[in-house]
Short mmCIF file of C-alpha atoms and ligand atoms in Angstrom, two decimals:
data_model
loop_
_atom_site.label_atom_id
_atom_site.label_comp_id
_atom_site.label_asym_id
_atom_site.label_seq_id
_atom_site.Cartn_x
_atom_site.Cartn_y
_atom_site.Cartn_z
CA MET I 170 -86.09 -91.50 -73.59
CA SER I 171 -89.11 -89.36 -74.16
CA LYS I 172 -92.49 -90.72 -73.16
CA GLU I 173 -95.05 -91.75 -75.70
CA ILE I 174 -97.26 -88.75 -76.29
CA PRO I 175 -101.01 -89.33 -76.44
CA TYR I 176 -102.95 -87.54 -79.14
CA LYS I 177 -104.60 -85.42 -76.47
CA ILE I 178 -102.99 -84.65 -73.15
CA TYR I 179 -105.61 -84.04 -70.48
CA LEU I 180 -104.42 -83.06 -67.02
CA GLU I 181 -106.27 -84.22 -63.92
CA GLU I 182 -108.61 -81.73 -62.30
CA ASN I 183 -106.28 -81.38 -59.32
CA GLU I 184 -103.40 -80.45 -61.65
CA MET I 185 -105.19 -77.24 -62.60
CA PRO I 186 -103.32 -74.21 -61.27
CA ARG I 187 -104.36 -72.78 -57.88
CA GLN I 188 -102.68 -69.46 -58.60
CA TRP I 189 -102.26 -67.22 -61.62
CA TYR I 190 -98.73 -66.17 -62.50
CA ASN I 191 -97.91 -62.48 -62.77
CA VAL I 192 -94.96 -62.28 -65.17
CA ARG I 193 -94.41 -58.60 -64.31
CA ALA I 194 -92.85 -59.75 -61.03
CA ASP I 195 -89.98 -61.33 -62.99
CA MET I 196 -89.57 -58.53 -65.54
CA LYS I 197 -86.58 -56.27 -64.96
CA ASN I 198 -88.05 -53.62 -67.20
CA LYS I 199 -91.59 -53.30 -65.91
CA PRO I 200 -94.35 -52.25 -68.29
CA ALA I 201 -94.93 -48.51 -68.05
CA PRO I 202 -97.77 -47.50 -65.70
CA LEU I 203 -101.22 -46.45 -66.88
CA LEU I 204 -101.53 -42.66 -66.84
CA ASN I 205 -104.46 -40.48 -65.91
CA PRO I 206 -105.29 -38.68 -69.19
CA GLY I 207 -105.98 -35.44 -67.30
CA THR I 208 -102.93 -35.19 -65.03
CA LEU I 209 -100.55 -37.49 -66.97
CA LYS I 210 -99.61 -38.99 -63.58
CA PRO I 211 -99.74 -42.75 -62.93
CA CYS I 212 -103.31 -43.85 -62.19
CA THR I 213 -103.99 -44.50 -58.52
CA LEU I 214 -106.03 -47.38 -57.17
CA GLU I 215 -108.77 -44.93 -56.33
CA GLU I 216 -108.95 -43.52 -59.86
CA LEU I 217 -108.99 -46.97 -61.43
CA SER I 218 -111.66 -48.12 -59.00
CA HIS I 219 -114.15 -45.63 -60.48
CA VAL I 220 -114.02 -47.59 -63.73
CA PHE I 221 -112.94 -51.10 -62.71
CA CYS I 222 -113.87 -53.45 -59.87
CA GLU I 223 -111.57 -52.81 -56.95
CA ASP I 224 -109.85 -56.22 -56.78
CA LEU I 225 -109.24 -56.05 -60.52
CA ALA I 226 -107.80 -52.54 -60.22
CA LYS I 227 -105.41 -53.93 -57.59
CA GLN I 228 -104.34 -56.70 -59.93
CA GLU I 229 -103.85 -54.12 -62.67
CA LEU I 230 -101.42 -52.14 -60.55
CA ASP I 231 -99.56 -55.09 -59.02
CA ASP I 232 -96.24 -55.67 -60.76
CA THR I 233 -94.45 -57.37 -57.88
CA THR I 234 -96.58 -60.31 -56.64
CA ALA I 235 -95.54 -63.32 -58.72
CA TYR I 236 -98.42 -65.64 -57.74
CA ILE I 237 -102.01 -64.57 -57.08
CA ASP I 238 -104.52 -67.08 -55.65
CA ILE I 239 -107.39 -68.15 -57.89
CA PRO I 240 -110.50 -67.96 -55.69
CA GLU I 241 -112.26 -71.29 -55.16
CA GLU I 242 -115.46 -70.07 -56.88
CA ILE I 243 -113.51 -69.31 -60.04
CA ARG I 244 -111.69 -72.66 -59.92
CA ASN I 245 -115.05 -74.39 -59.59
CA PHE I 246 -116.29 -72.70 -62.75
CA TYR I 247 -113.01 -73.52 -64.54
CA LYS I 248 -113.67 -77.18 -63.72
CA MET I 249 -116.70 -77.14 -66.05
CA TYR I 250 -114.43 -76.78 -69.09
CA ARG I 251 -110.86 -77.09 -67.88
CA PRO I 252 -108.18 -78.35 -67.91
CA SER I 253 -108.14 -77.85 -71.67
CA PRO I 254 -106.29 -80.38 -73.80
CA LEU I 255 -102.80 -80.00 -75.18
CA VAL I 256 -103.00 -81.79 -78.51
CA ARG I 257 -100.20 -83.34 -80.54
CA ALA I 258 -101.04 -82.54 -84.15
CA TYR I 259 -99.93 -85.89 -85.53
CA CYS I 260 -102.21 -85.68 -88.58
CA LEU I 261 -101.05 -82.20 -89.48
CA GLU I 262 -97.39 -83.22 -89.09
CA LYS I 263 -98.00 -86.11 -91.44
CA ALA I 264 -99.80 -83.95 -94.00
CA LEU I 265 -96.95 -81.44 -93.95
CA ASP I 266 -94.35 -84.22 -94.05
CA THR I 267 -92.33 -82.28 -91.51
CA PRO I 268 -89.88 -83.60 -88.93
CA ALA I 269 -91.20 -80.89 -86.57
CA LYS I 270 -93.42 -81.85 -83.66
CA ILE I 271 -96.49 -79.67 -83.45
CA TYR I 272 -98.65 -79.13 -80.38
CA TYR I 273 -101.60 -76.89 -79.76
CA LYS I 274 -103.36 -75.86 -76.59
CA PHE I 275 -107.07 -75.85 -77.43
CA GLU I 276 -109.24 -73.23 -75.74
CA GLY I 277 -112.37 -73.67 -77.86
CA ASN I 278 -114.02 -76.32 -75.66
CA ASN I 279 -116.71 -74.11 -74.16
CA THR I 280 -119.86 -72.48 -75.50
CA SER I 281 -118.26 -69.06 -75.88
CA GLY I 282 -115.82 -70.81 -78.18
CA SER I 283 -112.63 -69.15 -76.98
CA HIS I 284 -110.16 -68.56 -74.19
CA LYS I 285 -112.03 -65.39 -73.16
CA LEU I 286 -114.15 -67.24 -70.61
CA ASN I 287 -111.02 -67.66 -68.44
CA SER I 288 -111.00 -63.94 -67.67
CA ALA I 289 -114.75 -63.31 -67.98
CA ILE I 290 -115.51 -65.58 -65.05
CA ALA I 291 -112.78 -63.97 -62.96
CA GLN I 292 -114.02 -60.46 -63.69
CA ALA I 293 -117.67 -61.37 -63.03
CA TYR I 294 -116.63 -62.98 -59.74
CA TYR I 295 -114.88 -59.84 -58.49
CA ALA I 296 -117.84 -57.67 -59.58
CA LYS I 297 -120.22 -59.91 -57.65
CA LYS I 298 -117.93 -59.94 -54.63
CA GLN I 299 -117.99 -56.14 -54.62
CA GLY I 300 -121.79 -56.21 -54.58
CA LEU I 301 -122.27 -54.57 -57.99
CA LYS I 302 -125.49 -54.76 -60.02
CA GLY I 303 -123.80 -55.36 -63.31
CA VAL I 304 -121.01 -54.73 -65.75
CA THR I 305 -120.65 -53.09 -69.15
CA THR I 306 -118.31 -54.05 -71.92
CA GLU I 307 -117.55 -53.95 -75.62
CA THR I 308 -117.25 -56.88 -77.96
CA GLY I 309 -115.71 -57.02 -81.40
CA ALA I 310 -116.15 -60.37 -83.04
CA GLY I 311 -118.51 -61.38 -80.23
CA GLN I 312 -116.43 -63.95 -78.35
CA TRP I 313 -115.77 -61.72 -75.39
CA GLY I 314 -119.40 -60.61 -75.10
CA THR I 315 -120.49 -64.23 -75.21
CA ALA I 316 -117.98 -65.26 -72.57
CA LEU I 317 -119.00 -62.39 -70.31
CA SER I 318 -122.71 -63.17 -70.76
CA MET I 319 -122.05 -66.73 -69.62
CA ALA I 320 -120.05 -65.53 -66.62
CA CYS I 321 -122.67 -62.95 -65.62
CA ALA I 322 -125.47 -65.50 -65.93
CA TYR I 323 -123.52 -67.76 -63.56
CA PHE I 324 -123.16 -65.06 -60.91
CA GLY I 325 -126.53 -63.35 -61.53
CA LEU I 326 -125.14 -60.03 -62.77
CA ASP I 327 -126.61 -57.66 -65.36
CA CYS I 328 -124.49 -57.60 -68.54
CA GLN I 329 -124.56 -54.72 -71.05
CA VAL I 330 -122.61 -55.32 -74.23
CA TYR I 331 -121.67 -52.73 -76.87
CA MET I 332 -120.99 -54.74 -80.00
CA VAL I 333 -118.98 -53.32 -82.92
CA LYS I 334 -121.62 -52.62 -85.57
CA VAL I 335 -120.01 -54.60 -88.39
CA SER I 336 -120.03 -57.73 -86.22
CA TYR I 337 -123.52 -57.04 -84.89
CA GLU I 338 -124.74 -57.14 -88.46
CA GLN I 339 -122.51 -59.97 -89.70
CA LYS I 340 -123.00 -62.24 -86.71
CA PRO I 341 -126.64 -62.23 -85.65
CA PHE I 342 -126.25 -65.65 -84.06
CA ARG I 343 -123.48 -64.46 -81.74
CA ARG I 344 -125.87 -61.76 -80.61
CA GLU I 345 -128.58 -64.32 -79.90
CA VAL I 346 -126.23 -66.49 -77.87
CA MET I 347 -125.48 -63.47 -75.69
CA ARG I 348 -129.17 -62.68 -75.32
CA THR I 349 -129.86 -66.29 -74.42
CA TYR I 350 -127.47 -65.87 -71.50
CA GLY I 351 -129.36 -62.71 -70.54
CA ALA I 352 -127.14 -59.92 -71.89
CA ASN I 353 -128.33 -56.66 -73.41
CA VAL I 354 -126.60 -56.13 -76.75
CA THR I 355 -126.33 -52.71 -78.45
CA PRO I 356 -124.62 -52.04 -81.82
CA SER I 357 -121.78 -49.53 -81.50
CA PRO I 358 -121.48 -46.67 -82.20
CA SER I 359 -124.97 -46.23 -80.77
CA MET I 360 -127.07 -43.20 -79.95
CA ASN I 361 -127.27 -44.29 -76.27
CA THR I 362 -124.11 -42.57 -75.15
CA GLU I 363 -122.64 -39.13 -75.63
CA VAL I 364 -119.46 -40.54 -77.12
CA GLY I 365 -121.45 -42.79 -79.49
CA ARG I 366 -123.49 -39.83 -80.75
CA LYS I 367 -120.28 -37.85 -81.27
CA ILE I 368 -118.56 -40.62 -83.23
CA ASN I 369 -121.69 -41.16 -85.37
CA ALA I 370 -121.76 -37.46 -86.21
CA GLN I 371 -118.06 -37.35 -87.00
CA PHE I 372 -117.92 -40.56 -89.07
CA PRO I 373 -121.39 -41.07 -90.59
CA GLY I 374 -121.99 -44.67 -91.63
CA THR I 375 -119.01 -46.00 -89.68
CA THR I 376 -119.02 -49.74 -89.04
CA GLY I 377 -117.45 -49.10 -85.66
CA SER I 378 -114.29 -50.26 -83.99
CA LEU I 379 -113.29 -51.84 -80.72
CA GLY I 380 -111.80 -48.55 -79.49
CA CYS I 381 -115.12 -46.82 -80.05
CA ALA I 382 -117.20 -49.55 -78.40
CA ILE I 383 -114.89 -49.38 -75.38
CA SER I 384 -115.60 -45.66 -75.00
CA GLU I 385 -119.33 -46.32 -75.03
CA ALA I 386 -119.09 -49.13 -72.50
CA VAL I 387 -116.92 -47.04 -70.16
CA GLU I 388 -119.39 -44.17 -70.35
CA ALA I 389 -122.28 -46.55 -69.63
CA ALA I 390 -120.43 -47.91 -66.58
CA THR I 391 -119.50 -44.57 -65.10
CA THR I 392 -122.96 -43.04 -65.55
CA GLN I 393 -124.93 -45.87 -63.92
CA GLU I 394 -124.91 -46.56 -60.20
CA GLY I 395 -123.56 -50.01 -59.26
CA TYR I 396 -121.88 -50.72 -62.61
CA ARG I 397 -118.27 -51.14 -63.59
CA TYR I 398 -116.55 -51.63 -66.89
CA VAL I 399 -114.80 -54.87 -67.77
CA LEU I 400 -112.46 -55.49 -70.70
CA GLY I 401 -111.68 -58.73 -72.52
CA SER I 402 -108.03 -58.20 -73.39
CA VAL I 403 -105.13 -55.73 -73.39
CA LEU I 404 -105.15 -55.06 -69.63
CA SER I 405 -102.57 -56.73 -67.40
CA GLN I 406 -105.32 -58.19 -65.18
CA VAL I 407 -106.76 -60.03 -68.20
CA LEU I 408 -103.37 -61.35 -69.19
CA LEU I 409 -102.96 -62.52 -65.58
CA HIS I 410 -106.20 -64.54 -65.67
CA GLN I 411 -105.20 -66.06 -69.00
CA THR I 412 -102.04 -67.51 -67.48
CA VAL I 413 -104.20 -70.49 -66.56
CA ILE I 414 -103.56 -71.48 -70.21
CA GLY I 415 -99.79 -71.26 -69.93
CA LEU I 416 -99.61 -72.86 -66.49
CA GLU I 417 -101.60 -75.90 -67.64
CA THR I 418 -99.42 -76.08 -70.75
CA GLN I 419 -96.29 -75.93 -68.64
CA THR I 420 -97.55 -78.72 -66.35
CA ALA I 421 -98.48 -80.91 -69.34
CA CYS I 422 -95.08 -80.30 -70.96
CA LYS I 423 -93.25 -81.24 -67.78
CA LYS I 424 -95.35 -84.36 -67.33
CA PHE I 425 -94.49 -85.62 -70.81
CA ASP I 426 -90.95 -84.22 -71.16
CA ILE I 427 -92.00 -81.89 -73.95
CA VAL I 428 -89.64 -78.96 -74.44
CA PRO I 429 -91.03 -76.44 -76.92
CA ASP I 430 -88.48 -74.59 -79.06
CA ILE I 431 -91.01 -72.09 -80.37
CA ILE I 432 -94.24 -70.91 -78.76
CA ILE I 433 -96.66 -69.09 -81.04
CA GLY I 434 -99.89 -67.23 -80.51
CA CYS I 435 -102.12 -64.80 -82.32
CA ALA I 436 -102.11 -61.32 -80.86
CA GLY I 437 -105.15 -59.08 -80.75
CA GLY I 438 -104.88 -57.24 -77.46
CA GLY I 439 -102.31 -59.80 -76.36
CA SER I 440 -104.03 -61.56 -73.45
CA ASN I 441 -104.17 -65.09 -74.89
CA LEU I 442 -100.59 -64.99 -76.11
CA GLY I 443 -99.45 -63.36 -72.88
CA GLY I 444 -101.33 -65.96 -70.86
CA LEU I 445 -99.86 -68.83 -72.86
CA ILE I 446 -96.26 -67.65 -72.77
CA SER I 447 -96.04 -65.99 -69.32
CA PRO I 448 -94.83 -69.05 -67.37
CA PHE I 449 -92.30 -69.83 -70.12
CA VAL I 450 -91.20 -66.19 -70.32
CA GLY I 451 -90.70 -66.38 -66.54
CA GLU I 452 -88.36 -69.36 -67.00
CA LYS I 453 -86.46 -67.44 -69.66
CA LEU I 454 -86.24 -64.26 -67.58
CA ARG I 455 -84.95 -66.25 -64.60
CA GLY I 456 -82.36 -67.93 -66.83
CA GLU I 457 -83.81 -71.42 -66.37
CA ALA I 458 -84.66 -72.16 -70.00
CA ASP I 459 -84.72 -70.60 -73.43
CA TYR I 460 -87.62 -70.40 -75.86
CA ARG I 461 -88.57 -68.40 -78.94
CA PHE I 462 -91.89 -66.60 -78.63
CA ILE I 463 -93.75 -65.36 -81.71
CA ALA I 464 -96.74 -63.02 -81.76
CA VAL I 465 -98.77 -63.22 -84.96
CA GLU I 466 -100.93 -60.29 -85.98
CA PRO I 467 -102.97 -59.46 -89.08
CA ALA I 468 -101.26 -57.40 -91.78
CA SER I 469 -104.41 -55.24 -91.74
CA CYS I 470 -103.88 -54.23 -88.10
CA PRO I 471 -100.13 -54.53 -87.46
CA SER I 472 -99.62 -52.87 -84.06
CA LEU I 473 -96.36 -54.63 -83.11
CA THR I 474 -94.74 -54.82 -86.53
CA ARG I 475 -95.65 -51.36 -87.81
CA GLY I 476 -96.85 -49.39 -84.79
CA VAL I 477 -94.94 -47.09 -82.46
CA TYR I 478 -94.12 -47.71 -78.78
CA ALA I 479 -95.65 -44.79 -76.97
CA TYR I 480 -98.43 -43.67 -74.65
CA ASP I 481 -101.81 -43.78 -76.34
CA PHE I 482 -105.47 -43.90 -75.51
CA CYS I 483 -106.97 -47.35 -75.14
CA ASP I 484 -110.21 -46.17 -76.78
CA THR I 485 -111.37 -43.85 -79.54
CA GLY I 486 -113.26 -41.57 -77.21
CA ALA I 487 -110.16 -40.99 -75.06
CA VAL I 488 -111.95 -41.66 -71.77
CA CYS I 489 -109.74 -44.55 -70.60
CA PRO I 490 -106.31 -44.21 -69.00
CA LEU I 491 -103.31 -43.81 -71.28
CA ALA I 492 -101.24 -46.94 -71.76
CA LYS I 493 -97.73 -47.22 -73.11
CA MET I 494 -97.92 -49.83 -75.82
CA TYR I 495 -97.17 -50.64 -79.42
CA THR I 496 -100.02 -48.87 -81.14
CA LEU I 497 -101.33 -47.66 -84.47
CA GLY I 498 -103.09 -44.75 -82.76
CA SER I 499 -106.50 -44.95 -81.14
CA THR I 500 -108.15 -43.32 -84.17
CA PHE I 501 -106.99 -46.15 -86.44
CA ILE I 502 -109.95 -48.11 -87.78
CA PRO I 503 -108.87 -51.30 -89.55
CA SER I 504 -110.51 -52.28 -92.82
CA ALA I 505 -114.00 -53.72 -92.41
CA ASN I 506 -113.18 -56.76 -94.55
CA HIS I 507 -111.18 -58.22 -91.72
CA ALA I 508 -113.82 -58.79 -89.06
CA GLY I 509 -112.33 -60.44 -86.02
CA GLY I 510 -110.91 -60.26 -82.56
CA LEU I 511 -107.56 -58.96 -83.80
CA ARG I 512 -108.75 -55.53 -84.85
CA TYR I 513 -107.49 -53.58 -81.86
CA HIS I 514 -105.14 -50.64 -82.42
CA GLY I 515 -102.84 -51.35 -79.48
CA MET I 516 -101.12 -54.20 -77.66
CA SER I 517 -100.88 -55.29 -74.02
CA SER I 518 -98.28 -53.17 -72.22
CA ILE I 519 -96.65 -56.36 -70.88
CA LEU I 520 -96.20 -57.83 -74.36
CA SER I 521 -95.16 -54.44 -75.71
CA GLN I 522 -92.35 -54.28 -73.17
CA LEU I 523 -91.28 -57.88 -73.84
CA TYR I 524 -91.24 -57.10 -77.56
CA ASP I 525 -89.24 -53.95 -77.00
CA ASP I 526 -86.77 -55.96 -74.90
CA GLY I 527 -86.32 -58.47 -77.71
CA ILE I 528 -87.83 -61.37 -75.75
CA LEU I 529 -90.89 -61.62 -77.99
CA GLU I 530 -90.78 -61.68 -81.80
CA ALA I 531 -93.66 -60.55 -84.00
CA ARG I 532 -94.82 -61.10 -87.53
CA ALA I 533 -97.81 -59.97 -89.58
CA VAL I 534 -99.66 -62.35 -91.87
CA GLU I 535 -102.18 -61.74 -94.65
CA GLN I 536 -105.77 -62.81 -94.52
CA ILE I 537 -105.89 -65.20 -97.49
CA SER I 538 -102.84 -67.12 -96.30
CA VAL I 539 -104.46 -67.28 -92.85
CA PHE I 540 -107.57 -68.92 -94.25
CA GLU I 541 -105.47 -71.31 -96.32
CA ALA I 542 -103.87 -72.41 -93.07
CA ALA I 543 -107.28 -72.64 -91.39
CA GLN I 544 -108.57 -74.84 -94.17
CA GLN I 545 -105.58 -77.16 -94.04
CA PHE I 546 -105.87 -77.40 -90.27
CA ALA I 547 -109.60 -78.14 -90.40
CA ARG I 548 -109.08 -80.85 -93.00
CA THR I 549 -106.29 -82.57 -91.08
CA GLU I 550 -106.99 -81.97 -87.39
CA GLY I 551 -110.77 -81.82 -87.60
CA ILE I 552 -111.29 -78.61 -85.63
CA LEU I 553 -112.77 -75.62 -87.48
CA PRO I 554 -110.52 -72.87 -86.15
CA ALA I 555 -111.48 -69.26 -85.44
CA PRO I 556 -109.95 -66.84 -87.97
CA GLU I 557 -108.03 -65.21 -85.11
CA SER I 558 -106.52 -68.52 -84.02
CA SER I 559 -105.67 -69.28 -87.62
CA HIS I 560 -103.06 -66.54 -87.55
CA ALA I 561 -101.13 -68.69 -85.09
CA ILE I 562 -101.76 -71.76 -87.26
CA ARG I 563 -100.28 -69.90 -90.26
CA ALA I 564 -97.07 -69.15 -88.38
CA ALA I 565 -96.87 -72.68 -86.96
CA LEU I 566 -97.25 -74.14 -90.47
CA ASP I 567 -94.55 -71.81 -91.77
CA GLU I 568 -92.17 -72.85 -89.00
CA ALA I 569 -92.94 -76.53 -89.57
CA LEU I 570 -92.32 -76.12 -93.32
CA LYS I 571 -88.97 -74.49 -92.55
CA CYS I 572 -88.10 -77.58 -90.52
CA LYS I 573 -88.98 -79.71 -93.52
CA GLU I 574 -86.37 -77.82 -95.54
CA THR I 575 -83.66 -77.92 -92.91
CA GLY I 576 -84.50 -81.32 -91.45
CA GLU I 577 -84.64 -79.87 -87.94
CA GLU I 578 -86.91 -81.67 -85.46
CA LYS I 579 -88.13 -78.60 -83.66
CA THR I 580 -90.99 -78.67 -81.22
CA ILE I 581 -93.55 -76.03 -82.12
CA LEU I 582 -96.36 -75.19 -79.73
CA PHE I 583 -99.17 -72.79 -80.50
CA GLY I 584 -102.32 -71.50 -78.89
CA LEU I 585 -105.52 -72.54 -80.63
CA THR I 586 -107.68 -69.91 -79.04
CA GLY I 587 -111.08 -70.92 -80.37
CA THR I 588 -113.50 -72.26 -82.91
CA GLY I 589 -114.90 -70.49 -85.96
CA TYR I 590 -118.53 -71.58 -86.16
CA PHE I 591 -119.75 -67.98 -86.06
CA ASP I 592 -117.26 -66.86 -88.67
CA MET I 593 -118.83 -68.59 -91.63
CA VAL I 594 -119.32 -65.33 -93.53
CA ALA I 595 -115.55 -65.00 -93.60
CA TYR I 596 -115.14 -68.67 -94.56
CA GLN I 597 -117.78 -68.22 -97.26
CA LYS I 598 -115.81 -65.33 -98.76
CA PHE I 599 -112.70 -67.44 -98.71
CA ASN I 600 -114.44 -70.46 -100.24
CA ASP I 601 -115.94 -68.26 -102.97
CA GLY I 602 -112.52 -66.76 -103.76
CA GLN I 603 -113.79 -63.34 -102.77
CA MET I 604 -111.52 -62.66 -99.87
CA SER I 605 -109.16 -59.74 -100.18
CA ASP I 606 -106.15 -58.60 -98.23
CA TYR I 607 -106.10 -55.02 -97.22
CA ILE I 608 -102.80 -53.74 -95.95
CA PRO I 609 -102.85 -50.15 -94.74
CA THR I 610 -100.39 -47.77 -96.40
CA ASP I 611 -97.71 -45.92 -94.42
CA GLU I 612 -99.70 -42.72 -95.01
CA GLU I 613 -102.81 -44.21 -93.43
CA LEU I 614 -100.87 -45.41 -90.41
CA ASN I 615 -99.02 -42.12 -90.09
CA GLU I 616 -102.31 -40.29 -90.03
CA SER I 617 -103.64 -42.08 -86.96
CA ILE I 618 -100.19 -42.22 -85.34
CA SER I 619 -99.77 -38.46 -85.74
CA LYS I 620 -103.02 -37.91 -83.84
CA MET I 621 -101.76 -39.70 -80.74
CA PRO I 622 -101.44 -37.75 -77.50
CA LYS I 623 -98.04 -36.21 -76.95
CA VAL I 624 -96.67 -37.54 -73.67
CA ASP I 625 -93.01 -37.26 -72.39
C1 PLP P 288 -110.44 -62.42 -78.82
C2 PLP P 288 -109.81 -63.54 -79.50
C3 PLP P 288 -108.45 -63.50 -79.82
C4 PLP P 288 -107.59 -62.34 -79.48
O1 PLP P 288 -107.11 -62.51 -78.19
P1 PLP P 288 -106.21 -61.45 -77.45
O2 PLP P 288 -106.07 -62.04 -76.14
O3 PLP P 288 -106.92 -60.15 -77.44
O4 PLP P 288 -104.94 -61.34 -78.22
C5 PLP P 288 -107.90 -64.62 -80.40
N1 PLP P 288 -108.64 -65.70 -80.71
C6 PLP P 288 -109.95 -65.76 -80.44
C7 PLP P 288 -110.71 -66.98 -80.82
C8 PLP P 288 -110.57 -64.69 -79.82
O5 PLP P 288 -111.86 -64.76 -79.54
#
């Protein structure tokens, strides 16, 4: 007999994980190492420590330690907004008239409005512990910059944010939230850095990209004493911190005898999805259970479904280490009409390897259908979802509708990564019927893919 499931499952504070889970320890095929772009040899701890905080560089390189302690200071901060609820979407199930059971893990219950705070606070903590003055970073849609500003305010660190220009202009309120928490926000590409000046000269009028903002932030970190660069996704350390999502989900599922058949998440750089699925992937890799995992990406930036699996630069300016990942090429700039946190050209090397091994599935969805799903979700479940999160909603709806056809009572669980209050320009376009779908042609993708570095 399964237990009666409350609408919202809240864990007790003491059920929050005390350790993050490093799925690489259980992977037979480890993700390929980061390479030094100069020597093409695996990056050493020393090399990484010039750019990243030392403890974070260690986490980046560690593919054998399965459990890594969450420092008490970080757990204390987590307690302000965690554990996050696992919600049974009863109203949505009813509206869809599906026999499927739908659950979502909601990460939008904090001011930054997304899961990104889980890693921001960890990264700020390690920067503080190392005695740094501050950190630099990029932000696309603004969620990461907001999360990092909050984390830096908490630990008294300086926070310099390079914000992709299109978002800087479209989301003035995001910018003001960051400034309220004390961050310095610069539109990217800017004229502050050498790489920014170069990109501005090469692509006049460009609205920027995440890859380009990363290059600026890295340059800012490495040219100022006492600063390091921090990144909101893609890296294995970020995915590690985000496993707090999956570990809580796993505990809640065990407590209520919930066994998901399908676990779904949107995939930008892959950290939220990786964090959600890691503990379940671990069970699958160890032969203890079986699940389907689905990554959902935008059709306008389809790194898993249409990219290549190869070494590439993480940034447009080619200053970061090379990572082996599914990528569209670091020079790929997705269409400006799709502003959001899913506009990154590459994918976490952990998820890339899991996808290559057939453990993770991927699908690309189009923008209008994503907003249709967002609207239906908002009207039934009450939460106004972030456009990024709505990619996962789209796929969850599609799976639930399949169940309606077949009569299967599958359990579908997805990550609801955040809220969309700062995305009202996108919602406005959708409501006015002015939203378009731009899907890059093979020629466009081949162009950026052909410019990738030749490694191997
Ligand atoms: C940044 C962001 C994403 C993308 O997350 P990744 O971990 O990079 O895949 C998804 N949803 C929201 C709300 C975000 O802010």
